[in-house]
PDB file of C-alpha atoms in Angstrom:
ATOM      1  CA  MET D   1      -0.081  -0.012   0.135  1.00  0.00           C
ATOM      2  CA  GLN D   2       2.680   2.363   0.960  1.00  0.00           C
ATOM      3  CA  GLN D   3       4.596   1.584  -2.652  1.00  0.00           C
ATOM      4  CA  LEU D   4       1.278   2.433  -4.365  1.00  0.00           C
ATOM      5  CA  SER D   5       0.861   5.482  -2.354  1.00  0.00           C
ATOM      6  CA  GLN D   6       4.540   6.639  -2.996  1.00  0.00           C
ATOM      7  CA  ALA D   7       4.108   5.810  -6.941  1.00  0.00           C
ATOM      8  CA  GLY D   8       0.642   7.877  -7.040  1.00  0.00           C
ATOM      9  CA  ILE D   9       2.553  11.046  -5.686  1.00  0.00           C
ATOM     10  CA  PRO D  10       4.354  11.736  -9.045  1.00  0.00           C
ATOM     11  CA  TYR D  11       1.238  10.625 -10.738  1.00  0.00           C
ATOM     12  CA  TYR D  12      -0.661  13.652  -9.499  1.00  0.00           C
ATOM     13  CA  ILE D  13       2.032  15.885  -9.742  1.00  0.00           C
ATOM     14  CA  VAL D  14       2.667  15.325 -13.231  1.00  0.00           C
ATOM     15  CA  LEU D  15      -1.326  15.751 -13.679  1.00  0.00           C
ATOM     16  CA  VAL D  16      -1.931  18.885 -12.181  1.00  0.00           C
ATOM     17  CA  LEU D  17       1.457  20.231 -14.221  1.00  0.00           C
ATOM     18  CA  GLY D  18       0.520  18.667 -17.293  1.00  0.00           C
ATOM     19  CA  SER D  19      -3.172  19.998 -17.041  1.00  0.00           C
ATOM     20  CA  VAL D  20      -1.588  23.391 -16.951  1.00  0.00           C
ATOM     21  CA  MET D  21       0.677  23.043 -19.715  1.00  0.00           C
ATOM     22  CA  SER D  22      -2.124  21.753 -21.807  1.00  0.00           C
ATOM     23  CA  LEU D  23      -4.415  24.469 -20.938  1.00  0.00           C
ATOM     24  CA  ILE D  24      -1.738  26.855 -21.809  1.00  0.00           C
ATOM     25  CA  PHE D  25      -0.940  25.083 -24.845  1.00  0.00           C
ATOM     26  CA  CYS D  26      -4.523  25.040 -26.001  1.00  0.00           C
ATOM     27  CA  ILE D  27      -4.738  29.026 -25.567  1.00  0.00           C
ATOM     28  CA  ASN D  28      -1.608  29.537 -27.656  1.00  0.00           C
ATOM     29  CA  ARG D  29      -2.708  26.915 -30.223  1.00  0.00           C
ATOM     30  CA  ALA D  30      -5.864  29.201 -30.949  1.00  0.00           C
ATOM     31  CA  LYS D  31      -3.054  31.833 -32.231  1.00  0.00           C
ATOM     32  CA  GLY D  32      -1.503  29.629 -34.872  1.00  0.00           C
ATOM     33  CA  PHE D  33       1.833  27.510 -35.387  1.00  0.00           C
ATOM     34  CA  SER D  34       5.066  28.410 -34.098  1.00  0.00           C
ATOM     35  CA  VAL D  35       7.926  27.003 -32.814  1.00  0.00           C
ATOM     36  CA  LYS D  36       7.124  28.075 -29.291  1.00  0.00           C
ATOM     37  CA  ASN D  37       3.772  26.288 -29.568  1.00  0.00           C
ATOM     38  CA  LEU D  38       5.548  23.198 -30.887  1.00  0.00           C
ATOM     39  CA  MET D  39       7.647  23.136 -27.698  1.00  0.00           C
ATOM     40  CA  LEU D  40       4.487  23.537 -25.453  1.00  0.00           C
ATOM     41  CA  LYS D  41       2.809  20.710 -27.049  1.00  0.00           C
ATOM     42  CA  THR D  42       5.691  18.467 -26.794  1.00  0.00           C
ATOM     43  CA  VAL D  43       5.889  19.316 -22.928  1.00  0.00           C
ATOM     44  CA  SER D  44       2.126  18.895 -22.679  1.00  0.00           C
ATOM     45  CA  SER D  45       2.264  15.389 -24.383  1.00  0.00           C
ATOM     46  CA  CYS D  46       5.224  14.279 -22.425  1.00  0.00           C
ATOM     47  CA  CYS D  47       3.032  14.852 -19.462  1.00  0.00           C
ATOM     48  CA  TYR D  48       0.186  12.624 -20.582  1.00  0.00           C
ATOM     49  CA  LEU D  49       2.759  10.203 -21.249  1.00  0.00           C
ATOM     50  CA  LEU D  50       4.265  10.539 -18.089  1.00  0.00           C
ATOM     51  CA  THR D  51       1.124  10.087 -15.965  1.00  0.00           C
ATOM     52  CA  ALA D  52       0.483   7.041 -17.660  1.00  0.00           C
ATOM     53  CA  VAL D  53       4.011   5.705 -16.578  1.00  0.00           C
ATOM     54  CA  PHE D  54       3.294   6.712 -13.180  1.00  0.00           C
ATOM     55  CA  ALA D  55       0.071   5.067 -13.344  1.00  0.00           C
ATOM     56  CA  LEU D  56       1.375   1.870 -14.040  1.00  0.00           C
ATOM     57  CA  LEU D  57       3.821   2.209 -11.450  1.00  0.00           C
ATOM     58  CA  SER D  58       1.155   2.665  -9.013  1.00  0.00           C
ATOM     59  CA  ASN D  59      -0.861  -0.292 -10.451  1.00  0.00           C
ATOM     60  CA  PRO D  60       2.055  -2.745 -11.936  1.00  0.00           C
ATOM     61  CA  ASP D  61      -0.591  -5.581 -11.977  1.00  0.00           C
ATOM     62  CA  VAL D  62      -1.888  -4.625 -15.560  1.00  0.00           C
ATOM     63  CA  TYR D  63       1.697  -4.244 -17.028  1.00  0.00           C
ATOM     64  CA  ILE D  64       0.821  -5.695 -20.239  1.00  0.00           C
ATOM     65  CA  TYR D  65      -2.514  -3.233 -20.640  1.00  0.00           C
ATOM     66  CA  GLY D  66      -0.250  -0.063 -18.849  1.00  0.00           C
ATOM     67  CA  SER D  67       2.548  -0.848 -21.449  1.00  0.00           C
ATOM     68  CA  LEU D  68       0.370  -1.161 -24.459  1.00  0.00           C
ATOM     69  CA  LEU D  69      -1.282   2.417 -23.684  1.00  0.00           C
ATOM     70  CA  ILE D  70       2.128   3.599 -23.228  1.00  0.00           C
ATOM     71  CA  PHE D  71       3.535   2.507 -26.526  1.00  0.00           C
ATOM     72  CA  GLY D  72       0.367   3.937 -27.976  1.00  0.00           C
ATOM     73  CA  GLY D  73       0.838   7.416 -25.975  1.00  0.00           C
ATOM     74  CA  THR D  74       4.590   7.562 -27.230  1.00  0.00           C
ATOM     75  CA  LEU D  75       3.244   7.063 -30.786  1.00  0.00           C
ATOM     76  CA  GLY D  76       0.934   9.745 -30.212  1.00  0.00           C
ATOM     77  CA  LEU D  77       3.504  12.183 -29.115  1.00  0.00           C
ATOM     78  CA  CYS D  78       5.677  11.348 -32.056  1.00  0.00           C
ATOM     79  CA  GLY D  79       2.399  12.302 -34.159  1.00  0.00           C
ATOM     80  CA  ASP D  80       1.593  15.353 -32.310  1.00  0.00           C
ATOM     81  CA  ILE D  81       5.000  16.913 -33.308  1.00  0.00           C
ATOM     82  CA  MET D  82       4.555  15.789 -37.067  1.00  0.00           C
ATOM     83  CA  LEU D  83       1.477  17.630 -37.088  1.00  0.00           C
ATOM     84  CA  ASP D  84       2.931  20.791 -35.746  1.00  0.00           C
ATOM     85  CA  LEU D  85       5.908  20.734 -38.128  1.00  0.00           C
ATOM     86  CA  LYS D  86       3.018  20.412 -40.820  1.00  0.00           C
ATOM     87  CA  GLY D  87       1.821  23.875 -39.779  1.00  0.00           C
ATOM     88  CA  ILE D  88       5.390  25.293 -39.318  1.00  0.00           C
ATOM     89  CA  TYR D  89       7.006  23.940 -42.658  1.00  0.00           C
ATOM     90  CA  ASP D  90       4.548  24.649 -45.171  1.00  0.00           C
ATOM     91  CA  LYS D  91       6.837  23.256 -47.919  1.00  0.00           C
ATOM     92  CA  ASP D  92       6.860  19.845 -46.707  1.00  0.00           C
ATOM     93  CA  LYS D  93       3.337  19.910 -44.988  1.00  0.00           C
ATOM     94  CA  SER D  94       2.334  16.663 -47.108  1.00  0.00           C
ATOM     95  CA  LYS D  95       5.101  14.850 -45.558  1.00  0.00           C
ATOM     96  CA  TYR D  96       4.603  15.634 -42.142  1.00  0.00           C
ATOM     97  CA  LEU D  97       0.730  15.039 -42.472  1.00  0.00           C
ATOM     98  CA  TYR D  98       1.272  11.543 -43.840  1.00  0.00           C
ATOM     99  CA  ALA D  99       3.927  10.873 -40.979  1.00  0.00           C
ATOM    100  CA  GLY D 100       1.507  12.160 -38.489  1.00  0.00           C
ATOM    101  CA  PHE D 101      -1.381   9.802 -39.793  1.00  0.00           C
ATOM    102  CA  ILE D 102       0.665   6.983 -39.530  1.00  0.00           C
ATOM    103  CA  PHE D 103       2.229   7.497 -36.183  1.00  0.00           C
ATOM    104  CA  PHE D 104      -1.441   8.000 -34.570  1.00  0.00           C
ATOM    105  CA  LEU D 105      -2.719   4.793 -36.670  1.00  0.00           C
ATOM    106  CA  ILE D 106      -0.135   2.745 -35.153  1.00  0.00           C
ATOM    107  CA  GLY D 107      -0.876   4.156 -31.870  1.00  0.00           C
ATOM    108  CA  HIS D 108      -4.390   3.156 -32.172  1.00  0.00           C
ATOM    109  CA  VAL D 109      -3.568  -0.392 -32.876  1.00  0.00           C
ATOM    110  CA  PHE D 110      -1.775  -0.297 -29.133  1.00  0.00           C
ATOM    111  CA  TYR D 111      -4.741   1.260 -28.074  1.00  0.00           C
ATOM    112  CA  VAL D 112      -7.082  -1.349 -29.406  1.00  0.00           C
ATOM    113  CA  ALA D 113      -4.829  -4.315 -28.459  1.00  0.00           C
ATOM    114  CA  ALA D 114      -4.780  -3.065 -24.657  1.00  0.00           C
ATOM    115  CA  ILE D 115      -8.657  -2.842 -24.626  1.00  0.00           C
ATOM    116  CA  ILE D 116      -9.110  -6.331 -26.260  1.00  0.00           C
ATOM    117  CA  TYR D 117      -6.738  -7.857 -23.882  1.00  0.00           C
ATOM    118  CA  GLN D 118      -7.715  -6.228 -20.654  1.00  0.00           C
ATOM    119  CA  SER D 119     -11.368  -6.657 -21.151  1.00  0.00           C
ATOM    120  CA  LYS D 120     -10.780 -10.254 -22.597  1.00  0.00           C
ATOM    121  CA  MET D 121     -12.868  -9.423 -25.464  1.00  0.00           C
ATOM    122  CA  TYR D 122     -10.578 -11.948 -27.507  1.00  0.00           C
ATOM    123  CA  GLU D 123     -12.805 -14.532 -25.980  1.00  0.00           C
ATOM    124  CA  LYS D 124     -15.822 -12.977 -27.822  1.00  0.00           C
ATOM    125  CA  TRP D 125     -14.251 -12.747 -31.326  1.00  0.00           C
ATOM    126  CA  TRP D 126     -17.509 -11.802 -32.633  1.00  0.00           C
ATOM    127  CA  VAL D 127     -17.653  -8.755 -30.776  1.00  0.00           C
ATOM    128  CA  ILE D 128     -14.501  -7.743 -32.461  1.00  0.00           C
ATOM    129  CA  LEU D 129     -15.700  -8.569 -35.786  1.00  0.00           C
ATOM    130  CA  LEU D 130     -18.876  -6.317 -35.434  1.00  0.00           C
ATOM    131  CA  CYS D 131     -16.601  -3.365 -34.300  1.00  0.00           C
ATOM    132  CA  LEU D 132     -14.310  -3.821 -37.492  1.00  0.00           C
ATOM    133  CA  LEU D 133     -17.824  -3.657 -39.480  1.00  0.00           C
ATOM    134  CA  PHE D 134     -19.047  -0.800 -37.793  1.00  0.00           C
ATOM    135  CA  CYS D 135     -15.740   0.810 -38.365  1.00  0.00           C
ATOM    136  CA  VAL D 136     -15.429   0.174 -41.981  1.00  0.00           C
ATOM    137  CA  LEU D 137     -18.940   1.388 -42.760  1.00  0.00           C
ATOM    138  CA  PHE D 138     -18.471   4.398 -40.768  1.00  0.00           C
ATOM    139  CA  SER D 139     -15.366   5.197 -42.723  1.00  0.00           C
ATOM    140  CA  ILE D 140     -17.058   4.674 -45.950  1.00  0.00           C
ATOM    141  CA  GLY D 141     -19.644   6.818 -44.847  1.00  0.00           C
ATOM    142  CA  ASN D 142     -17.109   9.367 -43.882  1.00  0.00           C
ATOM    143  CA  ILE D 143     -15.577   9.674 -47.060  1.00  0.00           C
ATOM    144  CA  ALA D 144     -18.932   9.528 -49.064  1.00  0.00           C
ATOM    145  CA  SER D 145     -20.410  12.223 -46.933  1.00  0.00           C
ATOM    146  CA  ALA D 146     -17.289  14.678 -47.568  1.00  0.00           C
ATOM    147  CA  LYS D 147     -19.167  16.980 -49.511  1.00  0.00           C
ATOM    148  CA  ILE D 148     -22.106  17.255 -47.211  1.00  0.00           C
ATOM    149  CA  MET D 149     -19.745  17.752 -44.299  1.00  0.00           C
ATOM    150  CA  LYS D 150     -17.802  20.296 -46.789  1.00  0.00           C
ATOM    151  CA  VAL D 151     -14.542  18.797 -46.450  1.00  0.00           C
ATOM    152  CA  HIS D 152     -12.335  17.867 -49.221  1.00  0.00           C
ATOM    153  CA  PHE D 153      -9.589  15.119 -48.625  1.00  0.00           C
ATOM    154  CA  GLY D 154      -8.424  15.331 -51.974  1.00  0.00           C
ATOM    155  CA  ALA D 155      -4.841  13.292 -52.208  1.00  0.00           C
ATOM    156  CA  TYR D 156      -5.348  12.299 -48.665  1.00  0.00           C
ATOM    157  CA  LYS D 157      -8.506  10.389 -49.253  1.00  0.00           C
ATOM    158  CA  THR D 158      -6.877   6.962 -48.999  1.00  0.00           C
ATOM    159  CA  ILE D 159      -4.974   7.669 -45.747  1.00  0.00           C
ATOM    160  CA  VAL D 160      -8.309   9.440 -44.099  1.00  0.00           C
ATOM    161  CA  PHE D 161     -10.242   6.193 -44.796  1.00  0.00           C
ATOM    162  CA  ILE D 162      -7.668   3.858 -43.419  1.00  0.00           C
ATOM    163  CA  TYR D 163      -6.846   6.105 -40.459  1.00  0.00           C
ATOM    164  CA  THR D 164     -10.584   6.568 -39.394  1.00  0.00           C
ATOM    165  CA  ILE D 165     -11.071   2.703 -39.161  1.00  0.00           C
ATOM    166  CA  PHE D 166      -8.395   2.570 -36.694  1.00  0.00           C
ATOM    167  CA  LEU D 167      -9.704   5.544 -34.837  1.00  0.00           C
ATOM    168  CA  MET D 168     -13.070   4.257 -34.604  1.00  0.00           C
ATOM    169  CA  MET D 169     -11.644   0.964 -33.571  1.00  0.00           C
ATOM    170  CA  THR D 170     -10.299   2.442 -30.324  1.00  0.00           C
ATOM    171  CA  PHE D 171     -13.923   4.137 -29.914  1.00  0.00           C
ATOM    172  CA  ALA D 172     -15.976   0.866 -30.834  1.00  0.00           C
ATOM    173  CA  THR D 173     -14.014  -1.610 -28.801  1.00  0.00           C
ATOM    174  CA  GLY D 174     -13.826   0.836 -26.037  1.00  0.00           C
ATOM    175  CA  PHE D 175     -17.666   1.145 -25.816  1.00  0.00           C
ATOM    176  CA  ALA D 176     -17.902  -2.718 -26.599  1.00  0.00           C
ATOM    177  CA  ALA D 177     -15.584  -3.158 -23.233  1.00  0.00           C
ATOM    178  CA  MET D 178     -17.650  -1.209 -21.156  1.00  0.00           C
ATOM    179  CA  ILE D 179     -20.880  -3.108 -22.371  1.00  0.00           C
ATOM    180  CA  ILE D 180     -19.461  -6.586 -21.927  1.00  0.00           C
ATOM    181  CA  THR D 181     -18.251  -5.932 -18.782  1.00  0.00           C
ATOM    182  CA  HIS D 182     -21.773  -4.631 -17.419  1.00  0.00           C
ATOM    183  CA  PHE D 183     -20.814  -0.843 -17.163  1.00  0.00           C
ATOM    184  CA  GLN D 184     -17.684  -1.314 -14.582  1.00  0.00           C
ATOM    185  CA  LYS D 185     -16.717   2.195 -13.778  1.00  0.00           C
ATOM    186  CA  ARG D 186     -13.262   1.733 -15.345  1.00  0.00           C
ATOM    187  CA  TYR D 187     -14.519   0.726 -18.772  1.00  0.00           C
ATOM    188  CA  ILE D 188     -16.849   3.754 -18.704  1.00  0.00           C
ATOM    189  CA  MET D 189     -13.899   5.924 -18.031  1.00  0.00           C
ATOM    190  CA  LEU D 190     -12.070   4.403 -20.850  1.00  0.00           C
ATOM    191  CA  ALA D 191     -15.083   4.636 -23.162  1.00  0.00           C
ATOM    192  CA  ILE D 192     -15.363   8.440 -22.274  1.00  0.00           C
ATOM    193  CA  GLY D 193     -11.360   8.441 -23.388  1.00  0.00           C
ATOM    194  CA  ALA D 194     -12.089   7.029 -26.442  1.00  0.00           C
ATOM    195  CA  ALA D 195     -15.086   8.805 -27.422  1.00  0.00           C
ATOM    196  CA  MET D 196     -13.088  12.459 -26.599  1.00  0.00           C
ATOM    197  CA  PHE D 197     -10.235  11.267 -28.699  1.00  0.00           C
ATOM    198  CA  ALA D 198     -12.693  10.403 -31.911  1.00  0.00           C
ATOM    199  CA  LEU D 199     -14.369  13.852 -31.146  1.00  0.00           C
ATOM    200  CA  SER D 200     -11.073  15.618 -31.263  1.00  0.00           C
ATOM    201  CA  ASP D 201     -10.288  13.952 -34.643  1.00  0.00           C
ATOM    202  CA  VAL D 202     -13.672  14.967 -36.039  1.00  0.00           C
ATOM    203  CA  ILE D 203     -12.884  18.595 -35.276  1.00  0.00           C
ATOM    204  CA  LEU D 204      -9.224  18.329 -36.737  1.00  0.00           C
ATOM    205  CA  SER D 205     -10.840  16.938 -39.776  1.00  0.00           C
ATOM    206  CA  GLY D 206     -12.432  20.182 -40.464  1.00  0.00           C
ATOM    207  CA  THR D 207      -9.398  22.209 -39.580  1.00  0.00           C
ATOM    208  CA  PHE D 208      -7.329  20.476 -41.964  1.00  0.00           C
ATOM    209  CA  PHE D 209      -9.788  19.723 -44.722  1.00  0.00           C
ATOM    210  CA  GLY D 210     -12.763  22.093 -44.151  1.00  0.00           C
ATOM    211  CA  LYS D 211     -13.466  25.810 -45.058  1.00  0.00           C
ATOM    212  CA  GLY D 212     -14.127  28.151 -42.311  1.00  0.00           C
ATOM    213  CA  LYS D 213     -13.356  25.390 -39.732  1.00  0.00           C
ATOM    214  CA  ASP D 214      -9.485  26.805 -38.780  1.00  0.00           C
ATOM    215  CA  ARG D 215     -10.578  29.465 -36.674  1.00  0.00           C
ATOM    216  CA  PRO D 216      -8.989  29.928 -33.132  1.00  0.00           C
ATOM    217  CA  VAL D 217     -12.158  28.257 -31.346  1.00  0.00           C
ATOM    218  CA  HIS D 218     -11.598  25.217 -33.467  1.00  0.00           C
ATOM    219  CA  TYR D 219      -7.887  24.916 -32.791  1.00  0.00           C
ATOM    220  CA  PHE D 220      -8.689  25.255 -29.039  1.00  0.00           C
ATOM    221  CA  THR D 221     -11.449  22.673 -28.956  1.00  0.00           C
ATOM    222  CA  ASN D 222      -9.635  20.204 -31.020  1.00  0.00           C
ATOM    223  CA  HIS D 223      -6.673  20.300 -28.427  1.00  0.00           C
ATOM    224  CA  LEU D 224      -8.609  20.535 -25.310  1.00  0.00           C
ATOM    225  CA  THR D 225     -10.751  17.299 -26.217  1.00  0.00           C
ATOM    226  CA  TYR D 226      -7.497  15.567 -27.540  1.00  0.00           C
ATOM    227  CA  TYR D 227      -5.666  16.203 -24.147  1.00  0.00           C
ATOM    228  CA  ALA D 228      -8.861  15.448 -22.133  1.00  0.00           C
ATOM    229  CA  ALA D 229      -8.814  12.034 -24.075  1.00  0.00           C
ATOM    230  CA  GLN D 230      -5.245  11.327 -23.607  1.00  0.00           C
ATOM    231  CA  TYR D 231      -5.452  12.160 -19.874  1.00  0.00           C
ATOM    232  CA  ILE D 232      -8.609  10.052 -19.110  1.00  0.00           C
ATOM    233  CA  ILE D 233      -7.132   6.989 -20.932  1.00  0.00           C
ATOM    234  CA  ALA D 234      -3.588   7.194 -19.280  1.00  0.00           C
ATOM    235  CA  ALA D 235      -5.890   7.427 -16.103  1.00  0.00           C
ATOM    236  CA  SER D 236      -7.759   4.219 -16.750  1.00  0.00           C
ATOM    237  CA  ILE D 237      -4.519   2.221 -15.977  1.00  0.00           C
ATOM    238  CA  LEU D 238      -5.007   3.359 -12.235  1.00  0.00           C
ATOM    239  CA  PHE D 239      -8.586   1.673 -11.997  1.00  0.00           C
ATOM    240  CA  MET D 240      -7.783  -1.443 -13.935  1.00  0.00           C
TER     241      MET D 240
END
């Protein structure tokens, strides 16, 4: 118990510092891209990653689940950096955008693996198939409704289609885990985090590919929901 308590102290310290840094970054992000904002974003992302590390130290019994989330969070950190470099170096923005997509896509593979493993969803393989079917249909609908939603994916249509499937798998398996575990609080928390992640990317899609959706309020809400998602997902390690 004393070991758990001592390990939990750094978690809450980093959580508070990270929350403050993330809020500062979100406010500055509304002003646009810059090297200063890239540094703020990197520190903010390191903080949510550190909360996951200290949460695992507090609850080492779930080392597989926690390790998978940490791997996913690390890839998210790399994706964060790539997407900001896209805004800073306009000449190579396409390369950075693709890199960002790929880092986050692989990150979602780790998140989905963590959810399936911890909830023992692999014992109900048909649930995983239903989640995958839902995600594929959702991604098809996302591409098909682009004109209605006033977004233009252009040359990024294929990567958006593939990425959306993996993004929604985190969302779908998160909610499926909540249901098959009879709405345990820890899985409710995980599902909320997954939903916030999906919402963040919906807003991000508008800022990247839409018109009139790249105003300060859009940048602010995009990153606010994103960091909320990452901190909630990391915190789920404490309660597993």
